[in-house]
mmCIF file of C-alpha atoms in Angstrom:
data_model
loop_
_atom_site.group_PDB
_atom_site.id
_atom_site.type_symbol
_atom_site.label_atom_id
_atom_site.label_comp_id
_atom_site.label_asym_id
_atom_site.label_seq_id
_atom_site.Cartn_x
_atom_site.Cartn_y
_atom_site.Cartn_z
ATOM 1 C CA MET N 1 -5.136 12.580 -0.155
ATOM 2 C CA HIS N 2 -8.157 10.338 -0.715
ATOM 3 C CA PRO N 3 -10.930 10.969 1.852
ATOM 4 C CA ALA N 4 -11.060 7.252 2.727
ATOM 5 C CA LEU N 5 -7.534 7.494 4.176
ATOM 6 C CA GLU N 6 -8.493 10.193 6.692
ATOM 7 C CA ARG N 7 -9.715 7.451 9.044
ATOM 8 C CA PHE N 8 -6.182 6.122 9.547
ATOM 9 C CA SER N 9 -3.228 7.258 11.645
ATOM 10 C CA PRO N 10 -0.572 9.441 9.948
ATOM 11 C CA ALA N 11 1.883 6.532 9.553
ATOM 12 C CA THR N 12 -0.665 4.297 7.804
ATOM 13 C CA ARG N 13 -1.956 7.139 5.631
ATOM 14 C CA GLU N 14 1.513 8.110 4.459
ATOM 15 C CA TRP N 15 2.589 4.508 3.810
ATOM 16 C CA PHE N 16 -0.505 3.716 1.744
ATOM 17 C CA ALA N 17 -0.284 6.951 -0.244
ATOM 18 C CA GLY N 18 3.344 6.166 -1.083
ATOM 19 C CA ALA N 19 2.649 2.540 -2.018
ATOM 20 C CA PHE N 20 -0.565 2.899 -4.066
ATOM 21 C CA PRO N 21 -2.026 5.592 -6.350
ATOM 22 C CA GLU N 22 -5.352 5.632 -4.464
ATOM 23 C CA PRO N 23 -7.763 3.238 -2.724
ATOM 24 C CA THR N 24 -9.927 1.042 -4.920
ATOM 25 C CA PRO N 25 -13.730 1.348 -4.633
ATOM 26 C CA ALA N 26 -13.751 -1.936 -2.698
ATOM 27 C CA GLN N 27 -11.223 -0.600 -0.198
ATOM 28 C CA ALA N 28 -12.982 2.734 0.262
ATOM 29 C CA GLY N 29 -16.328 1.020 0.843
ATOM 30 C CA ALA N 30 -14.827 -1.591 3.154
ATOM 31 C CA TRP N 31 -13.070 0.994 5.337
ATOM 32 C CA GLU N 32 -16.266 2.979 5.750
ATOM 33 C CA ALA N 33 -18.036 -0.110 7.092
ATOM 34 C CA ILE N 34 -15.133 -1.588 9.058
ATOM 35 C CA SER N 35 -14.126 1.652 10.791
ATOM 36 C CA SER N 36 -17.675 1.957 12.165
ATOM 37 C CA GLY N 37 -17.316 -1.416 13.876
ATOM 38 C CA ARG N 38 -20.015 -3.124 11.797
ATOM 39 C CA HIS N 39 -19.756 -6.633 10.367
ATOM 40 C CA ALA N 40 -18.932 -6.384 6.654
ATOM 41 C CA LEU N 41 -19.053 -8.652 3.614
ATOM 42 C CA VAL N 42 -16.726 -7.343 0.877
ATOM 43 C CA VAL N 43 -17.419 -8.748 -2.593
ATOM 44 C CA ALA N 44 -15.070 -7.545 -5.330
ATOM 45 C CA PRO N 45 -13.004 -9.024 -8.188
ATOM 46 C CA THR N 46 -9.538 -10.477 -7.686
ATOM 47 C CA GLY N 47 -6.962 -7.682 -7.727
ATOM 48 C CA SER N 48 -9.233 -5.097 -6.107
ATOM 49 C CA GLY N 49 -7.303 -5.108 -2.822
ATOM 50 C CA LYS N 50 -9.942 -6.903 -0.737
ATOM 51 C CA THR N 51 -7.480 -8.582 1.623
ATOM 52 C CA LEU N 52 -5.643 -5.339 2.347
ATOM 53 C CA SER N 53 -8.963 -3.577 2.836
ATOM 54 C CA ALA N 54 -9.785 -6.059 5.596
ATOM 55 C CA PHE N 55 -6.349 -5.992 7.212
ATOM 56 C CA LEU N 56 -5.304 -2.334 6.980
ATOM 57 C CA TRP N 57 -7.750 -1.028 9.597
ATOM 58 C CA SER N 58 -6.598 -3.754 12.017
ATOM 59 C CA LEU N 59 -2.928 -3.078 11.266
ATOM 60 C CA ASP N 60 -3.502 0.599 11.910
ATOM 61 C CA ARG N 61 -5.139 -0.134 15.294
ATOM 62 C CA LEU N 62 -2.343 -2.545 16.241
ATOM 63 C CA ALA N 63 0.311 0.017 15.322
ATOM 64 C CA ALA N 64 -1.395 2.912 17.087
ATOM 65 C CA THR N 65 -2.226 1.202 20.403
ATOM 66 C CA PRO N 66 0.057 -0.380 23.017
ATOM 67 C CA ARG N 67 0.483 -4.133 22.937
ATOM 68 C CA PRO N 68 -1.465 -5.916 25.727
ATOM 69 C CA GLU N 69 0.805 -7.103 28.528
ATOM 70 C CA SER N 70 -1.131 -10.318 29.058
ATOM 71 C CA PRO N 71 -0.294 -12.995 26.440
ATOM 72 C CA LYS N 72 -3.921 -14.169 26.639
ATOM 73 C CA LYS N 73 -5.061 -10.837 25.166
ATOM 74 C CA ARG N 74 -2.287 -10.471 22.595
ATOM 75 C CA THR N 75 -3.978 -12.058 19.558
ATOM 76 C CA ARG N 76 -6.400 -9.408 18.367
ATOM 77 C CA VAL N 77 -6.817 -10.294 14.683
ATOM 78 C CA LEU N 78 -7.877 -13.734 13.474
ATOM 79 C CA TYR N 79 -7.669 -14.551 9.749
ATOM 80 C CA ILE N 80 -9.495 -17.709 8.661
ATOM 81 C CA SER N 81 -8.944 -19.230 5.232
ATOM 82 C CA PRO N 82 -10.399 -22.487 3.886
ATOM 83 C CA LEU N 83 -7.242 -22.820 1.767
ATOM 84 C CA LYS N 84 -3.990 -23.480 3.647
ATOM 85 C CA ALA N 85 -1.934 -22.209 0.703
ATOM 86 C CA LEU N 86 -3.833 -18.924 0.736
ATOM 87 C CA GLY N 87 -2.922 -18.469 4.400
ATOM 88 C CA VAL N 88 0.755 -18.758 3.512
ATOM 89 C CA ASP N 89 0.262 -16.108 0.816
ATOM 90 C CA VAL N 90 -1.414 -13.748 3.268
ATOM 91 C CA GLU N 91 1.424 -14.119 5.766
ATOM 92 C CA ARG N 92 3.902 -13.232 3.018
ATOM 93 C CA ASN N 93 1.850 -10.296 1.744
ATOM 94 C CA LEU N 94 1.485 -8.782 5.218
ATOM 95 C CA ARG N 95 5.227 -8.181 5.458
ATOM 96 C CA ALA N 96 5.209 -5.117 3.188
ATOM 97 C CA PRO N 97 2.522 -3.139 5.088
ATOM 98 C CA LEU N 98 3.919 -4.204 8.479
ATOM 99 C CA VAL N 99 7.441 -3.081 7.623
ATOM 100 C CA GLY N 100 6.237 0.003 5.748
ATOM 101 C CA ILE N 101 3.922 1.282 8.483
ATOM 102 C CA ALA N 102 6.552 0.681 11.176
ATOM 103 C CA ALA N 103 9.262 2.503 9.188
ATOM 104 C CA THR N 104 6.948 5.410 8.376
ATOM 105 C CA GLY N 105 5.864 5.638 12.021
ATOM 106 C CA ARG N 106 9.456 5.817 13.245
ATOM 107 C CA ARG N 107 10.224 8.515 10.700
ATOM 108 C CA LEU N 108 7.236 10.528 11.951
ATOM 109 C CA GLY N 109 8.304 10.071 15.573
ATOM 110 C CA GLN N 110 5.533 7.582 16.346
ATOM 111 C CA GLU N 111 6.360 4.628 18.580
ATOM 112 C CA VAL N 112 5.085 1.535 16.755
ATOM 113 C CA PRO N 113 4.943 -1.672 18.814
ATOM 114 C CA PRO N 114 6.175 -4.888 17.166
ATOM 115 C CA ILE N 115 3.389 -6.764 15.390
ATOM 116 C CA GLY N 116 3.790 -10.531 15.180
ATOM 117 C CA VAL N 117 2.114 -12.840 12.659
ATOM 118 C CA GLY N 118 1.626 -16.564 13.275
ATOM 119 C CA VAL N 119 0.216 -19.434 11.216
ATOM 120 C CA ARG N 120 -1.569 -22.477 12.601
ATOM 121 C CA SER N 121 -2.926 -25.173 10.280
ATOM 122 C CA GLY N 122 -2.884 -28.933 9.951
ATOM 123 C CA ASP N 123 0.717 -28.693 8.688
ATOM 124 C CA THR N 124 2.006 -26.786 11.724
ATOM 125 C CA PRO N 125 4.462 -28.937 13.754
ATOM 126 C CA SER N 126 3.638 -29.628 17.412
ATOM 127 C CA ALA N 127 6.618 -27.576 18.611
ATOM 128 C CA ASP N 128 5.401 -24.544 16.672
ATOM 129 C CA ARG N 129 1.886 -24.955 18.056
ATOM 130 C CA ARG N 130 3.249 -24.952 21.598
ATOM 131 C CA LEU N 131 5.265 -21.825 20.795
ATOM 132 C CA LEU N 132 2.128 -20.102 19.446
ATOM 133 C CA GLN N 133 0.405 -20.937 22.729
ATOM 134 C CA ARG N 134 3.279 -19.630 24.874
ATOM 135 C CA GLU N 135 3.839 -16.523 22.752
ATOM 136 C CA PRO N 136 0.613 -15.730 20.886
ATOM 137 C CA PRO N 137 1.031 -13.502 17.804
ATOM 138 C CA ASP N 138 -0.895 -10.273 17.284
ATOM 139 C CA ILE N 139 -2.330 -11.709 14.054
ATOM 140 C CA LEU N 140 -3.125 -15.426 13.789
ATOM 141 C CA ILE N 141 -3.690 -17.026 10.384
ATOM 142 C CA THR N 142 -5.569 -20.318 10.580
ATOM 143 C CA THR N 143 -8.132 -22.640 8.983
ATOM 144 C CA PRO N 144 -11.702 -23.398 10.153
ATOM 145 C CA GLU N 145 -10.649 -26.826 11.430
ATOM 146 C CA SER N 146 -7.612 -25.545 13.341
ATOM 147 C CA LEU N 147 -9.696 -22.816 14.971
ATOM 148 C CA TYR N 148 -12.159 -25.476 16.135
ATOM 149 C CA LEU N 149 -9.323 -27.537 17.623
ATOM 150 C CA MET N 150 -7.964 -24.473 19.419
ATOM 151 C CA LEU N 151 -11.353 -23.755 20.978
ATOM 152 C CA THR N 152 -11.582 -27.326 22.266
ATOM 153 C CA SER N 153 -8.172 -27.183 23.979
ATOM 154 C CA SER N 154 -6.290 -24.964 26.399
ATOM 155 C CA ALA N 155 -5.165 -22.889 23.385
ATOM 156 C CA ARG N 156 -8.543 -21.101 23.507
ATOM 157 C CA GLU N 157 -7.136 -18.943 26.314
ATOM 158 C CA THR N 158 -4.868 -17.245 23.747
ATOM 159 C CA LEU N 159 -7.949 -16.088 21.796
ATOM 160 C CA ALA N 160 -9.479 -14.098 24.648
ATOM 161 C CA GLY N 161 -8.421 -10.764 23.136
ATOM 162 C CA VAL N 162 -9.620 -11.291 19.541
ATOM 163 C CA GLU N 163 -11.300 -8.143 18.208
ATOM 164 C CA THR N 164 -11.516 -8.857 14.469
ATOM 165 C CA VAL N 165 -12.209 -12.071 12.529
ATOM 166 C CA ILE N 166 -11.526 -12.076 8.777
ATOM 167 C CA VAL N 167 -13.066 -14.954 6.806
ATOM 168 C CA ASP N 168 -11.508 -15.139 3.337
ATOM 169 C CA GLU N 169 -12.949 -17.002 0.337
ATOM 170 C CA ILE N 170 -16.206 -17.246 2.263
ATOM 171 C CA HIS N 171 -18.023 -18.597 -0.802
ATOM 172 C CA ALA N 172 -15.915 -21.778 -0.564
ATOM 173 C CA VAL N 173 -17.515 -22.785 2.745
ATOM 174 C CA ALA N 174 -20.849 -20.968 3.048
ATOM 175 C CA ALA N 175 -22.986 -23.709 1.462
ATOM 176 C CA SER N 176 -21.095 -26.714 2.813
ATOM 177 C CA LYS N 177 -20.794 -28.763 5.996
ATOM 178 C CA ARG N 178 -17.485 -26.952 6.617
ATOM 179 C CA GLY N 179 -19.476 -23.717 6.570
ATOM 180 C CA ALA N 180 -22.028 -24.960 9.073
ATOM 181 C CA HIS N 181 -19.183 -26.117 11.303
ATOM 182 C CA LEU N 182 -17.441 -22.742 10.954
ATOM 183 C CA ALA N 183 -20.626 -20.855 11.820
ATOM 184 C CA VAL N 184 -20.876 -22.773 15.105
ATOM 185 C CA THR N 185 -17.149 -22.241 15.741
ATOM 186 C CA LEU N 186 -17.491 -18.467 15.324
ATOM 187 C CA GLU N 187 -20.338 -18.416 17.839
ATOM 188 C CA ARG N 188 -18.215 -20.456 20.259
ATOM 189 C CA LEU N 189 -15.387 -17.966 19.784
ATOM 190 C CA ASP N 190 -17.699 -15.065 20.671
ATOM 191 C CA ALA N 191 -18.705 -16.955 23.806
ATOM 192 C CA VAL N 192 -15.145 -16.790 25.190
ATOM 193 C CA LEU N 193 -14.742 -13.074 24.383
ATOM 194 C CA GLU N 194 -15.748 -10.115 26.536
ATOM 195 C CA LYS N 195 -17.255 -8.517 23.429
ATOM 196 C CA PRO N 196 -18.219 -10.310 20.165
ATOM 197 C CA ALA N 197 -15.556 -9.904 17.490
ATOM 198 C CA GLN N 198 -16.157 -7.861 14.380
ATOM 199 C CA ARG N 199 -16.534 -10.204 11.394
ATOM 200 C CA ILE N 200 -15.279 -9.347 7.918
ATOM 201 C CA GLY N 201 -16.015 -11.691 5.005
ATOM 202 C CA LEU N 202 -14.171 -11.593 1.677
ATOM 203 C CA SER N 203 -15.153 -13.076 -1.664
ATOM 204 C CA ALA N 204 -14.501 -12.460 -5.339
ATOM 205 C CA THR N 205 -17.933 -13.764 -6.297
ATOM 206 C CA VAL N 206 -20.806 -15.117 -4.258
ATOM 207 C CA ARG N 207 -24.561 -15.493 -4.525
ATOM 208 C CA PRO N 208 -27.104 -15.094 -3.120
ATOM 209 C CA ILE N 209 -25.162 -12.352 -1.417
ATOM 210 C CA GLU N 210 -27.816 -11.621 1.239
ATOM 211 C CA GLU N 211 -27.790 -15.258 2.338
ATOM 212 C CA VAL N 212 -23.994 -15.321 2.619
ATOM 213 C CA ALA N 213 -24.107 -12.087 4.644
ATOM 214 C CA ARG N 214 -26.586 -13.769 7.017
ATOM 215 C CA PHE N 215 -24.232 -16.756 7.265
ATOM 216 C CA LEU N 216 -21.325 -14.439 8.156
ATOM 217 C CA GLY N 217 -23.117 -12.372 10.790
ATOM 218 C CA GLY N 218 -25.306 -14.977 12.440
ATOM 219 C CA HIS N 219 -27.947 -12.997 14.335
ATOM 220 C CA ALA N 220 -26.112 -9.663 13.833
ATOM 221 C CA PRO N 221 -26.612 -7.343 10.820
ATOM 222 C CA VAL N 222 -23.920 -7.239 8.117
ATOM 223 C CA THR N 223 -23.041 -4.365 5.785
ATOM 224 C CA ILE N 224 -22.562 -5.537 2.194
ATOM 225 C CA VAL N 225 -19.801 -3.791 0.237
ATOM 226 C CA GLN N 226 -20.114 -4.620 -3.460
ATOM 227 C CA PRO N 227 -18.865 -1.866 -5.786
ATOM 228 C CA PRO N 228 -19.953 -2.269 -9.422
ATOM 229 C CA ALA N 229 -17.434 -4.146 -11.558
ATOM 230 C CA ALA N 230 -17.810 -5.139 -15.195
ATOM 231 C CA LYS N 231 -16.389 -8.535 -16.169
ATOM 232 C CA THR N 232 -14.621 -8.807 -19.508
ATOM 233 C CA PHE N 233 -13.575 -12.072 -21.130
ATOM 234 C CA ASP N 234 -10.982 -12.761 -23.807
ATOM 235 C CA LEU N 235 -11.517 -16.441 -24.562
ATOM 236 C CA ARG N 236 -10.307 -18.344 -27.605
ATOM 237 C CA VAL N 237 -10.530 -21.998 -28.637
ATOM 238 C CA VAL N 238 -7.293 -22.776 -30.472
ATOM 239 C CA VAL N 239 -6.260 -25.768 -32.577
ATOM 240 C CA PRO N 240 -2.546 -25.531 -33.415
ATOM 241 C CA VAL N 241 -2.815 -27.208 -36.842
ATOM 242 C CA GLU N 242 -4.728 -26.229 -39.948
ATOM 243 C CA ASP N 243 -6.260 -29.677 -40.459
ATOM 244 C CA MET N 244 -6.469 -32.259 -37.673
ATOM 245 C CA THR N 245 -6.900 -35.035 -40.242
ATOM 246 C CA GLU N 246 -3.499 -34.156 -41.736
ATOM 247 C CA LEU N 247 -1.113 -33.794 -38.806
ATOM 248 C CA GLY N 248 2.255 -32.480 -39.872
ATOM 249 C CA VAL N 249 4.535 -29.497 -40.290
ATOM 250 C CA ARG N 250 4.931 -27.561 -43.477
ATOM 251 C CA SER N 251 8.032 -28.514 -45.434
ATOM 252 C CA THR N 252 10.186 -26.068 -47.332
ATOM 253 C CA ASP N 253 10.305 -28.549 -50.239
ATOM 254 C CA PRO N 254 7.882 -27.494 -52.948
ATOM 255 C CA VAL N 255 5.397 -30.030 -54.308
ATOM 256 C CA SER N 256 5.381 -30.379 -58.083
ATOM 257 C CA PRO N 257 2.103 -28.840 -59.205
ATOM 258 C CA GLY N 258 -0.204 -30.422 -61.706
ATOM 259 C CA PRO N 259 -1.098 -28.720 -64.967
ATOM 260 C CA GLY N 260 -2.536 -25.292 -64.215
ATOM 261 C CA GLU N 261 -2.056 -25.632 -60.431
ATOM 262 C CA PRO N 262 0.004 -23.184 -58.322
ATOM 263 C CA GLU N 263 3.157 -24.391 -56.598
ATOM 264 C CA GLU N 264 2.465 -25.433 -52.971
ATOM 265 C CA THR N 265 4.433 -26.397 -49.904
ATOM 266 C CA GLY N 266 3.956 -30.015 -48.908
ATOM 267 C CA LEU N 267 3.129 -31.441 -45.480
ATOM 268 C CA GLN N 268 5.390 -33.911 -43.707
ATOM 269 C CA SER N 269 3.219 -36.049 -41.456
ATOM 270 C CA ALA N 270 4.313 -36.003 -37.817
ATOM 271 C CA GLY N 271 1.740 -38.589 -36.695
ATOM 272 C CA SER N 272 0.861 -36.708 -33.476
ATOM 273 C CA ILE N 273 -0.700 -33.396 -32.600
ATOM 274 C CA TRP N 274 1.359 -33.009 -29.409
ATOM 275 C CA PRO N 275 4.519 -31.496 -30.985
ATOM 276 C CA HIS N 276 2.286 -28.789 -32.447
ATOM 277 C CA VAL N 277 0.538 -28.244 -29.102
ATOM 278 C CA ASP N 278 3.843 -27.959 -27.240
ATOM 279 C CA ARG N 279 5.339 -25.511 -29.740
ATOM 280 C CA ALA N 280 2.169 -23.389 -29.774
ATOM 281 C CA ILE N 281 2.193 -23.178 -25.976
ATOM 282 C CA VAL N 282 5.856 -22.115 -25.964
ATOM 283 C CA GLU N 283 5.114 -19.404 -28.525
ATOM 284 C CA HIS N 284 2.239 -18.056 -26.415
ATOM 285 C CA VAL N 285 4.307 -18.159 -23.221
ATOM 286 C CA LEU N 286 7.157 -16.228 -24.848
ATOM 287 C CA GLU N 287 4.679 -13.536 -25.904
ATOM 288 C CA HIS N 288 3.613 -12.916 -22.292
ATOM 289 C CA ARG N 289 5.230 -12.168 -18.938
ATOM 290 C CA SER N 290 3.430 -14.813 -16.878
ATOM 291 C CA THR N 291 1.345 -17.807 -17.919
ATOM 292 C CA ILE N 292 -0.427 -20.674 -16.164
ATOM 293 C CA VAL N 293 -1.109 -23.828 -18.185
ATOM 294 C CA PHE N 294 -3.705 -26.235 -16.769
ATOM 295 C CA ALA N 295 -3.544 -29.929 -17.670
ATOM 296 C CA ASN N 296 -5.851 -32.818 -16.778
ATOM 297 C CA SER N 297 -3.302 -35.083 -15.078
ATOM 298 C CA ARG N 298 0.069 -35.087 -13.360
ATOM 299 C CA ARG N 299 1.577 -37.178 -16.135
ATOM 300 C CA LEU N 300 0.407 -34.745 -18.811
ATOM 301 C CA ALA N 301 1.646 -31.761 -16.797
ATOM 302 C CA GLU N 302 5.115 -33.323 -16.539
ATOM 303 C CA ARG N 303 5.186 -34.253 -20.226
ATOM 304 C CA ILE N 304 4.144 -30.771 -21.392
ATOM 305 C CA THR N 305 6.675 -29.142 -19.049
ATOM 306 C CA ALA N 306 9.512 -31.337 -20.293
ATOM 307 C CA SER N 307 8.650 -30.676 -23.955
ATOM 308 C CA MET N 308 8.373 -26.926 -23.352
ATOM 309 C CA ASN N 309 11.751 -26.782 -21.651
ATOM 310 C CA GLU N 310 13.383 -28.856 -24.422
ATOM 311 C CA LEU N 311 12.044 -26.463 -27.036
ATOM 312 C CA TYR N 312 13.149 -23.494 -24.963
ATOM 313 C CA VAL N 313 16.675 -24.869 -24.633
ATOM 314 C CA GLU N 314 16.855 -25.124 -28.412
ATOM 315 C CA ILE N 315 15.513 -21.598 -28.881
ATOM 316 C CA VAL N 316 17.829 -19.954 -26.342
ATOM 317 C CA THR N 317 21.033 -21.911 -26.869
ATOM 318 C CA GLY N 318 20.662 -23.310 -30.373
ATOM 319 C CA GLU N 319 21.859 -26.619 -28.916
ATOM 320 C CA ALA N 320 20.084 -29.946 -28.588
ATOM 321 C CA PRO N 321 18.570 -30.525 -25.113
ATOM 322 C CA GLU N 322 20.479 -33.841 -24.818
ATOM 323 C CA LYS N 323 23.503 -31.772 -23.771
ATOM 324 C CA PHE N 324 21.772 -30.835 -20.522
ATOM 325 C CA PRO N 325 20.911 -33.074 -17.548
ATOM 326 C CA ALA N 326 17.483 -34.686 -17.941
ATOM 327 C CA GLN N 327 16.198 -33.283 -14.656
ATOM 328 C CA LEU N 328 16.793 -29.730 -15.889
ATOM 329 C CA VAL N 329 14.493 -29.972 -18.884
ATOM 330 C CA GLY N 330 11.982 -32.075 -16.968
ATOM 331 C CA GLY N 331 9.142 -30.857 -14.827
ATOM 332 C CA SER N 332 9.682 -30.974 -11.086
ATOM 333 C CA GLY N 333 13.145 -32.409 -10.399
ATOM 334 C CA LEU N 334 15.227 -29.254 -10.581
ATOM 335 C CA THR N 335 16.530 -29.662 -7.057
ATOM 336 C CA LYS N 336 18.459 -32.766 -8.080
ATOM 337 C CA ALA N 337 20.830 -30.801 -10.270
ATOM 338 C CA PRO N 338 23.939 -28.876 -9.132
ATOM 339 C CA ALA N 339 23.258 -25.224 -8.351
ATOM 340 C CA ALA N 340 25.872 -24.066 -10.852
ATOM 341 C CA THR N 341 24.138 -25.970 -13.650
ATOM 342 C CA LEU N 342 20.753 -24.553 -12.695
ATOM 343 C CA THR N 343 21.887 -20.997 -13.316
ATOM 344 C CA GLU N 344 23.295 -21.931 -16.728
ATOM 345 C CA THR N 345 20.317 -23.874 -18.081
ATOM 346 C CA PRO N 346 17.306 -21.969 -19.415
ATOM 347 C CA VAL N 347 14.057 -23.083 -17.761
ATOM 348 C CA LEU N 348 10.776 -21.805 -19.165
ATOM 349 C CA ALA N 349 8.245 -23.777 -17.118
ATOM 350 C CA ARG N 350 7.869 -25.802 -13.920
ATOM 351 C CA ALA N 351 5.289 -28.477 -13.173
ATOM 352 C CA HIS N 352 2.959 -28.020 -10.193
ATOM 353 C CA HIS N 353 0.932 -31.031 -8.996
ATOM 354 C CA GLY N 354 0.223 -33.200 -5.982
ATOM 355 C CA SER N 355 3.412 -35.266 -6.309
ATOM 356 C CA VAL N 356 5.567 -32.157 -5.978
ATOM 357 C CA SER N 357 6.494 -31.442 -2.349
ATOM 358 C CA LYS N 358 4.733 -28.637 -0.503
ATOM 359 C CA GLU N 359 8.015 -26.706 -0.239
ATOM 360 C CA GLN N 360 8.652 -27.020 -3.978
ATOM 361 C CA ARG N 361 5.088 -25.943 -4.819
ATOM 362 C CA ALA N 362 5.491 -22.861 -2.626
ATOM 363 C CA GLN N 363 8.806 -22.055 -4.336
ATOM 364 C CA ILE N 364 7.277 -22.472 -7.807
ATOM 365 C CA GLU N 365 4.357 -20.204 -6.886
ATOM 366 C CA ASP N 366 6.734 -17.569 -5.521
ATOM 367 C CA ASP N 367 8.944 -17.790 -8.627
ATOM 368 C CA LEU N 368 5.946 -17.110 -10.873
ATOM 369 C CA LYS N 369 4.725 -14.222 -8.710
ATOM 370 C CA SER N 370 8.155 -12.604 -8.560
ATOM 371 C CA GLY N 371 8.814 -12.941 -12.291
ATOM 372 C CA ARG N 372 11.699 -15.410 -11.960
ATOM 373 C CA LEU N 373 9.597 -18.004 -13.812
ATOM 374 C CA ARG N 374 7.589 -17.384 -16.964
ATOM 375 C CA CYS N 375 5.204 -20.344 -16.784
ATOM 376 C CA VAL N 376 3.689 -22.942 -14.440
ATOM 377 C CA VAL N 377 2.055 -26.103 -15.803
ATOM 378 C CA ALA N 378 -0.437 -27.183 -13.165
ATOM 379 C CA THR N 379 -3.185 -29.603 -12.284
ATOM 380 C CA SER N 380 -5.912 -28.868 -9.738
ATOM 381 C CA SER N 381 -3.156 -28.710 -7.082
ATOM 382 C CA LEU N 382 -2.877 -25.006 -7.909
ATOM 383 C CA GLU N 383 -5.816 -24.013 -5.735
ATOM 384 C CA LEU N 384 -8.161 -21.468 -7.217
ATOM 385 C CA GLY N 385 -8.162 -18.446 -4.950
ATOM 386 C CA ILE N 386 -4.435 -18.590 -4.297
ATOM 387 C CA ASP N 387 -2.737 -15.242 -4.757
ATOM 388 C CA MET N 388 -0.606 -15.589 -7.900
ATOM 389 C CA GLY N 389 -0.211 -11.909 -8.656
ATOM 390 C CA ALA N 390 -0.788 -10.650 -12.182
ATOM 391 C CA VAL N 391 -1.144 -13.510 -14.675
ATOM 392 C CA ASP N 392 -1.266 -12.445 -18.319
ATOM 393 C CA LEU N 393 -2.473 -15.675 -19.877
ATOM 394 C CA VAL N 394 -4.165 -18.921 -18.853
ATOM 395 C CA ILE N 395 -4.028 -21.894 -21.226
ATOM 396 C CA GLN N 396 -6.207 -24.963 -20.736
ATOM 397 C CA VAL N 397 -4.974 -28.051 -22.588
ATOM 398 C CA GLU N 398 -7.666 -30.512 -23.761
#
């Protein structure tokens, strides 16, 4: 077993060893700093397991120690994200380790207390906020603004037992007014605690790293965990036609050659480059498991999505897309169609933009992560930093 796992209880060690080949360098370095109680700033590329490195030590402590009887001391881990969507992802991704550690603990004869996870953001209904105050979760996922509001209300009593504060995507706030506000909020949080909370910052890239570490720790020292990582880029600029002054598709009809000229295939002018763009995107998507296409506007995202799905219907069924309901080959209106029809109609891509409801955007993101959907065509509504799992290809149109 990897030496970094020796710090954990048997249940956590066995679960991790069964779920992953071995800890990443970022995780090993983070656990060395976190287990000592020091503040830590973990800087590592996406996919290096940063979030789990921050949470696993806390999960292990929660699973190995009795739950406080007083509700005011129950919330011991506070996760702060500047992106509300990222908080939803974290809540979802915590389920596997929570269930896995509990099941492994029971199998080893260890009594594992229930560990609750709650989310409070600007979207949280009032009834749910009151429930969080009556029954505080062990782990609270929130935003900088919601944490500030909690500290200015009676809800601050539920934070009296916080031991660990995890600040994700710290680069997104460190140099902004939100960051200055968060820094004051963290100091106010420490003021209501018996002992200042351990702070853990996470970022895929940030500079100057020493300045961000100072921002995270305030007046306290911070250990920087930044394992070496080489960045590799595979970037291509692609034009889907041979000559942009002669837009068209090659015809199978030969052109009569002049004297001494070879026989050539003629071009039928299509008048627009977009049919070529759409078909090229579909070809690339079909060559990969998961693809994100970025477009400059909602209208363009919808148009590309509709064209892709029309082409895909033709490829899969050999039938014209007119045979299927318009909302099925369109971008975001799939919920309008009967469920039976949805399962019968091939859908290659879904549109993701600000006019799509929050629930639909979450479903689209989950479909791409789980492999149920091959492609998402998005605008800036697909927040950078959101956990989308392994994406094989990113296409930027225009």
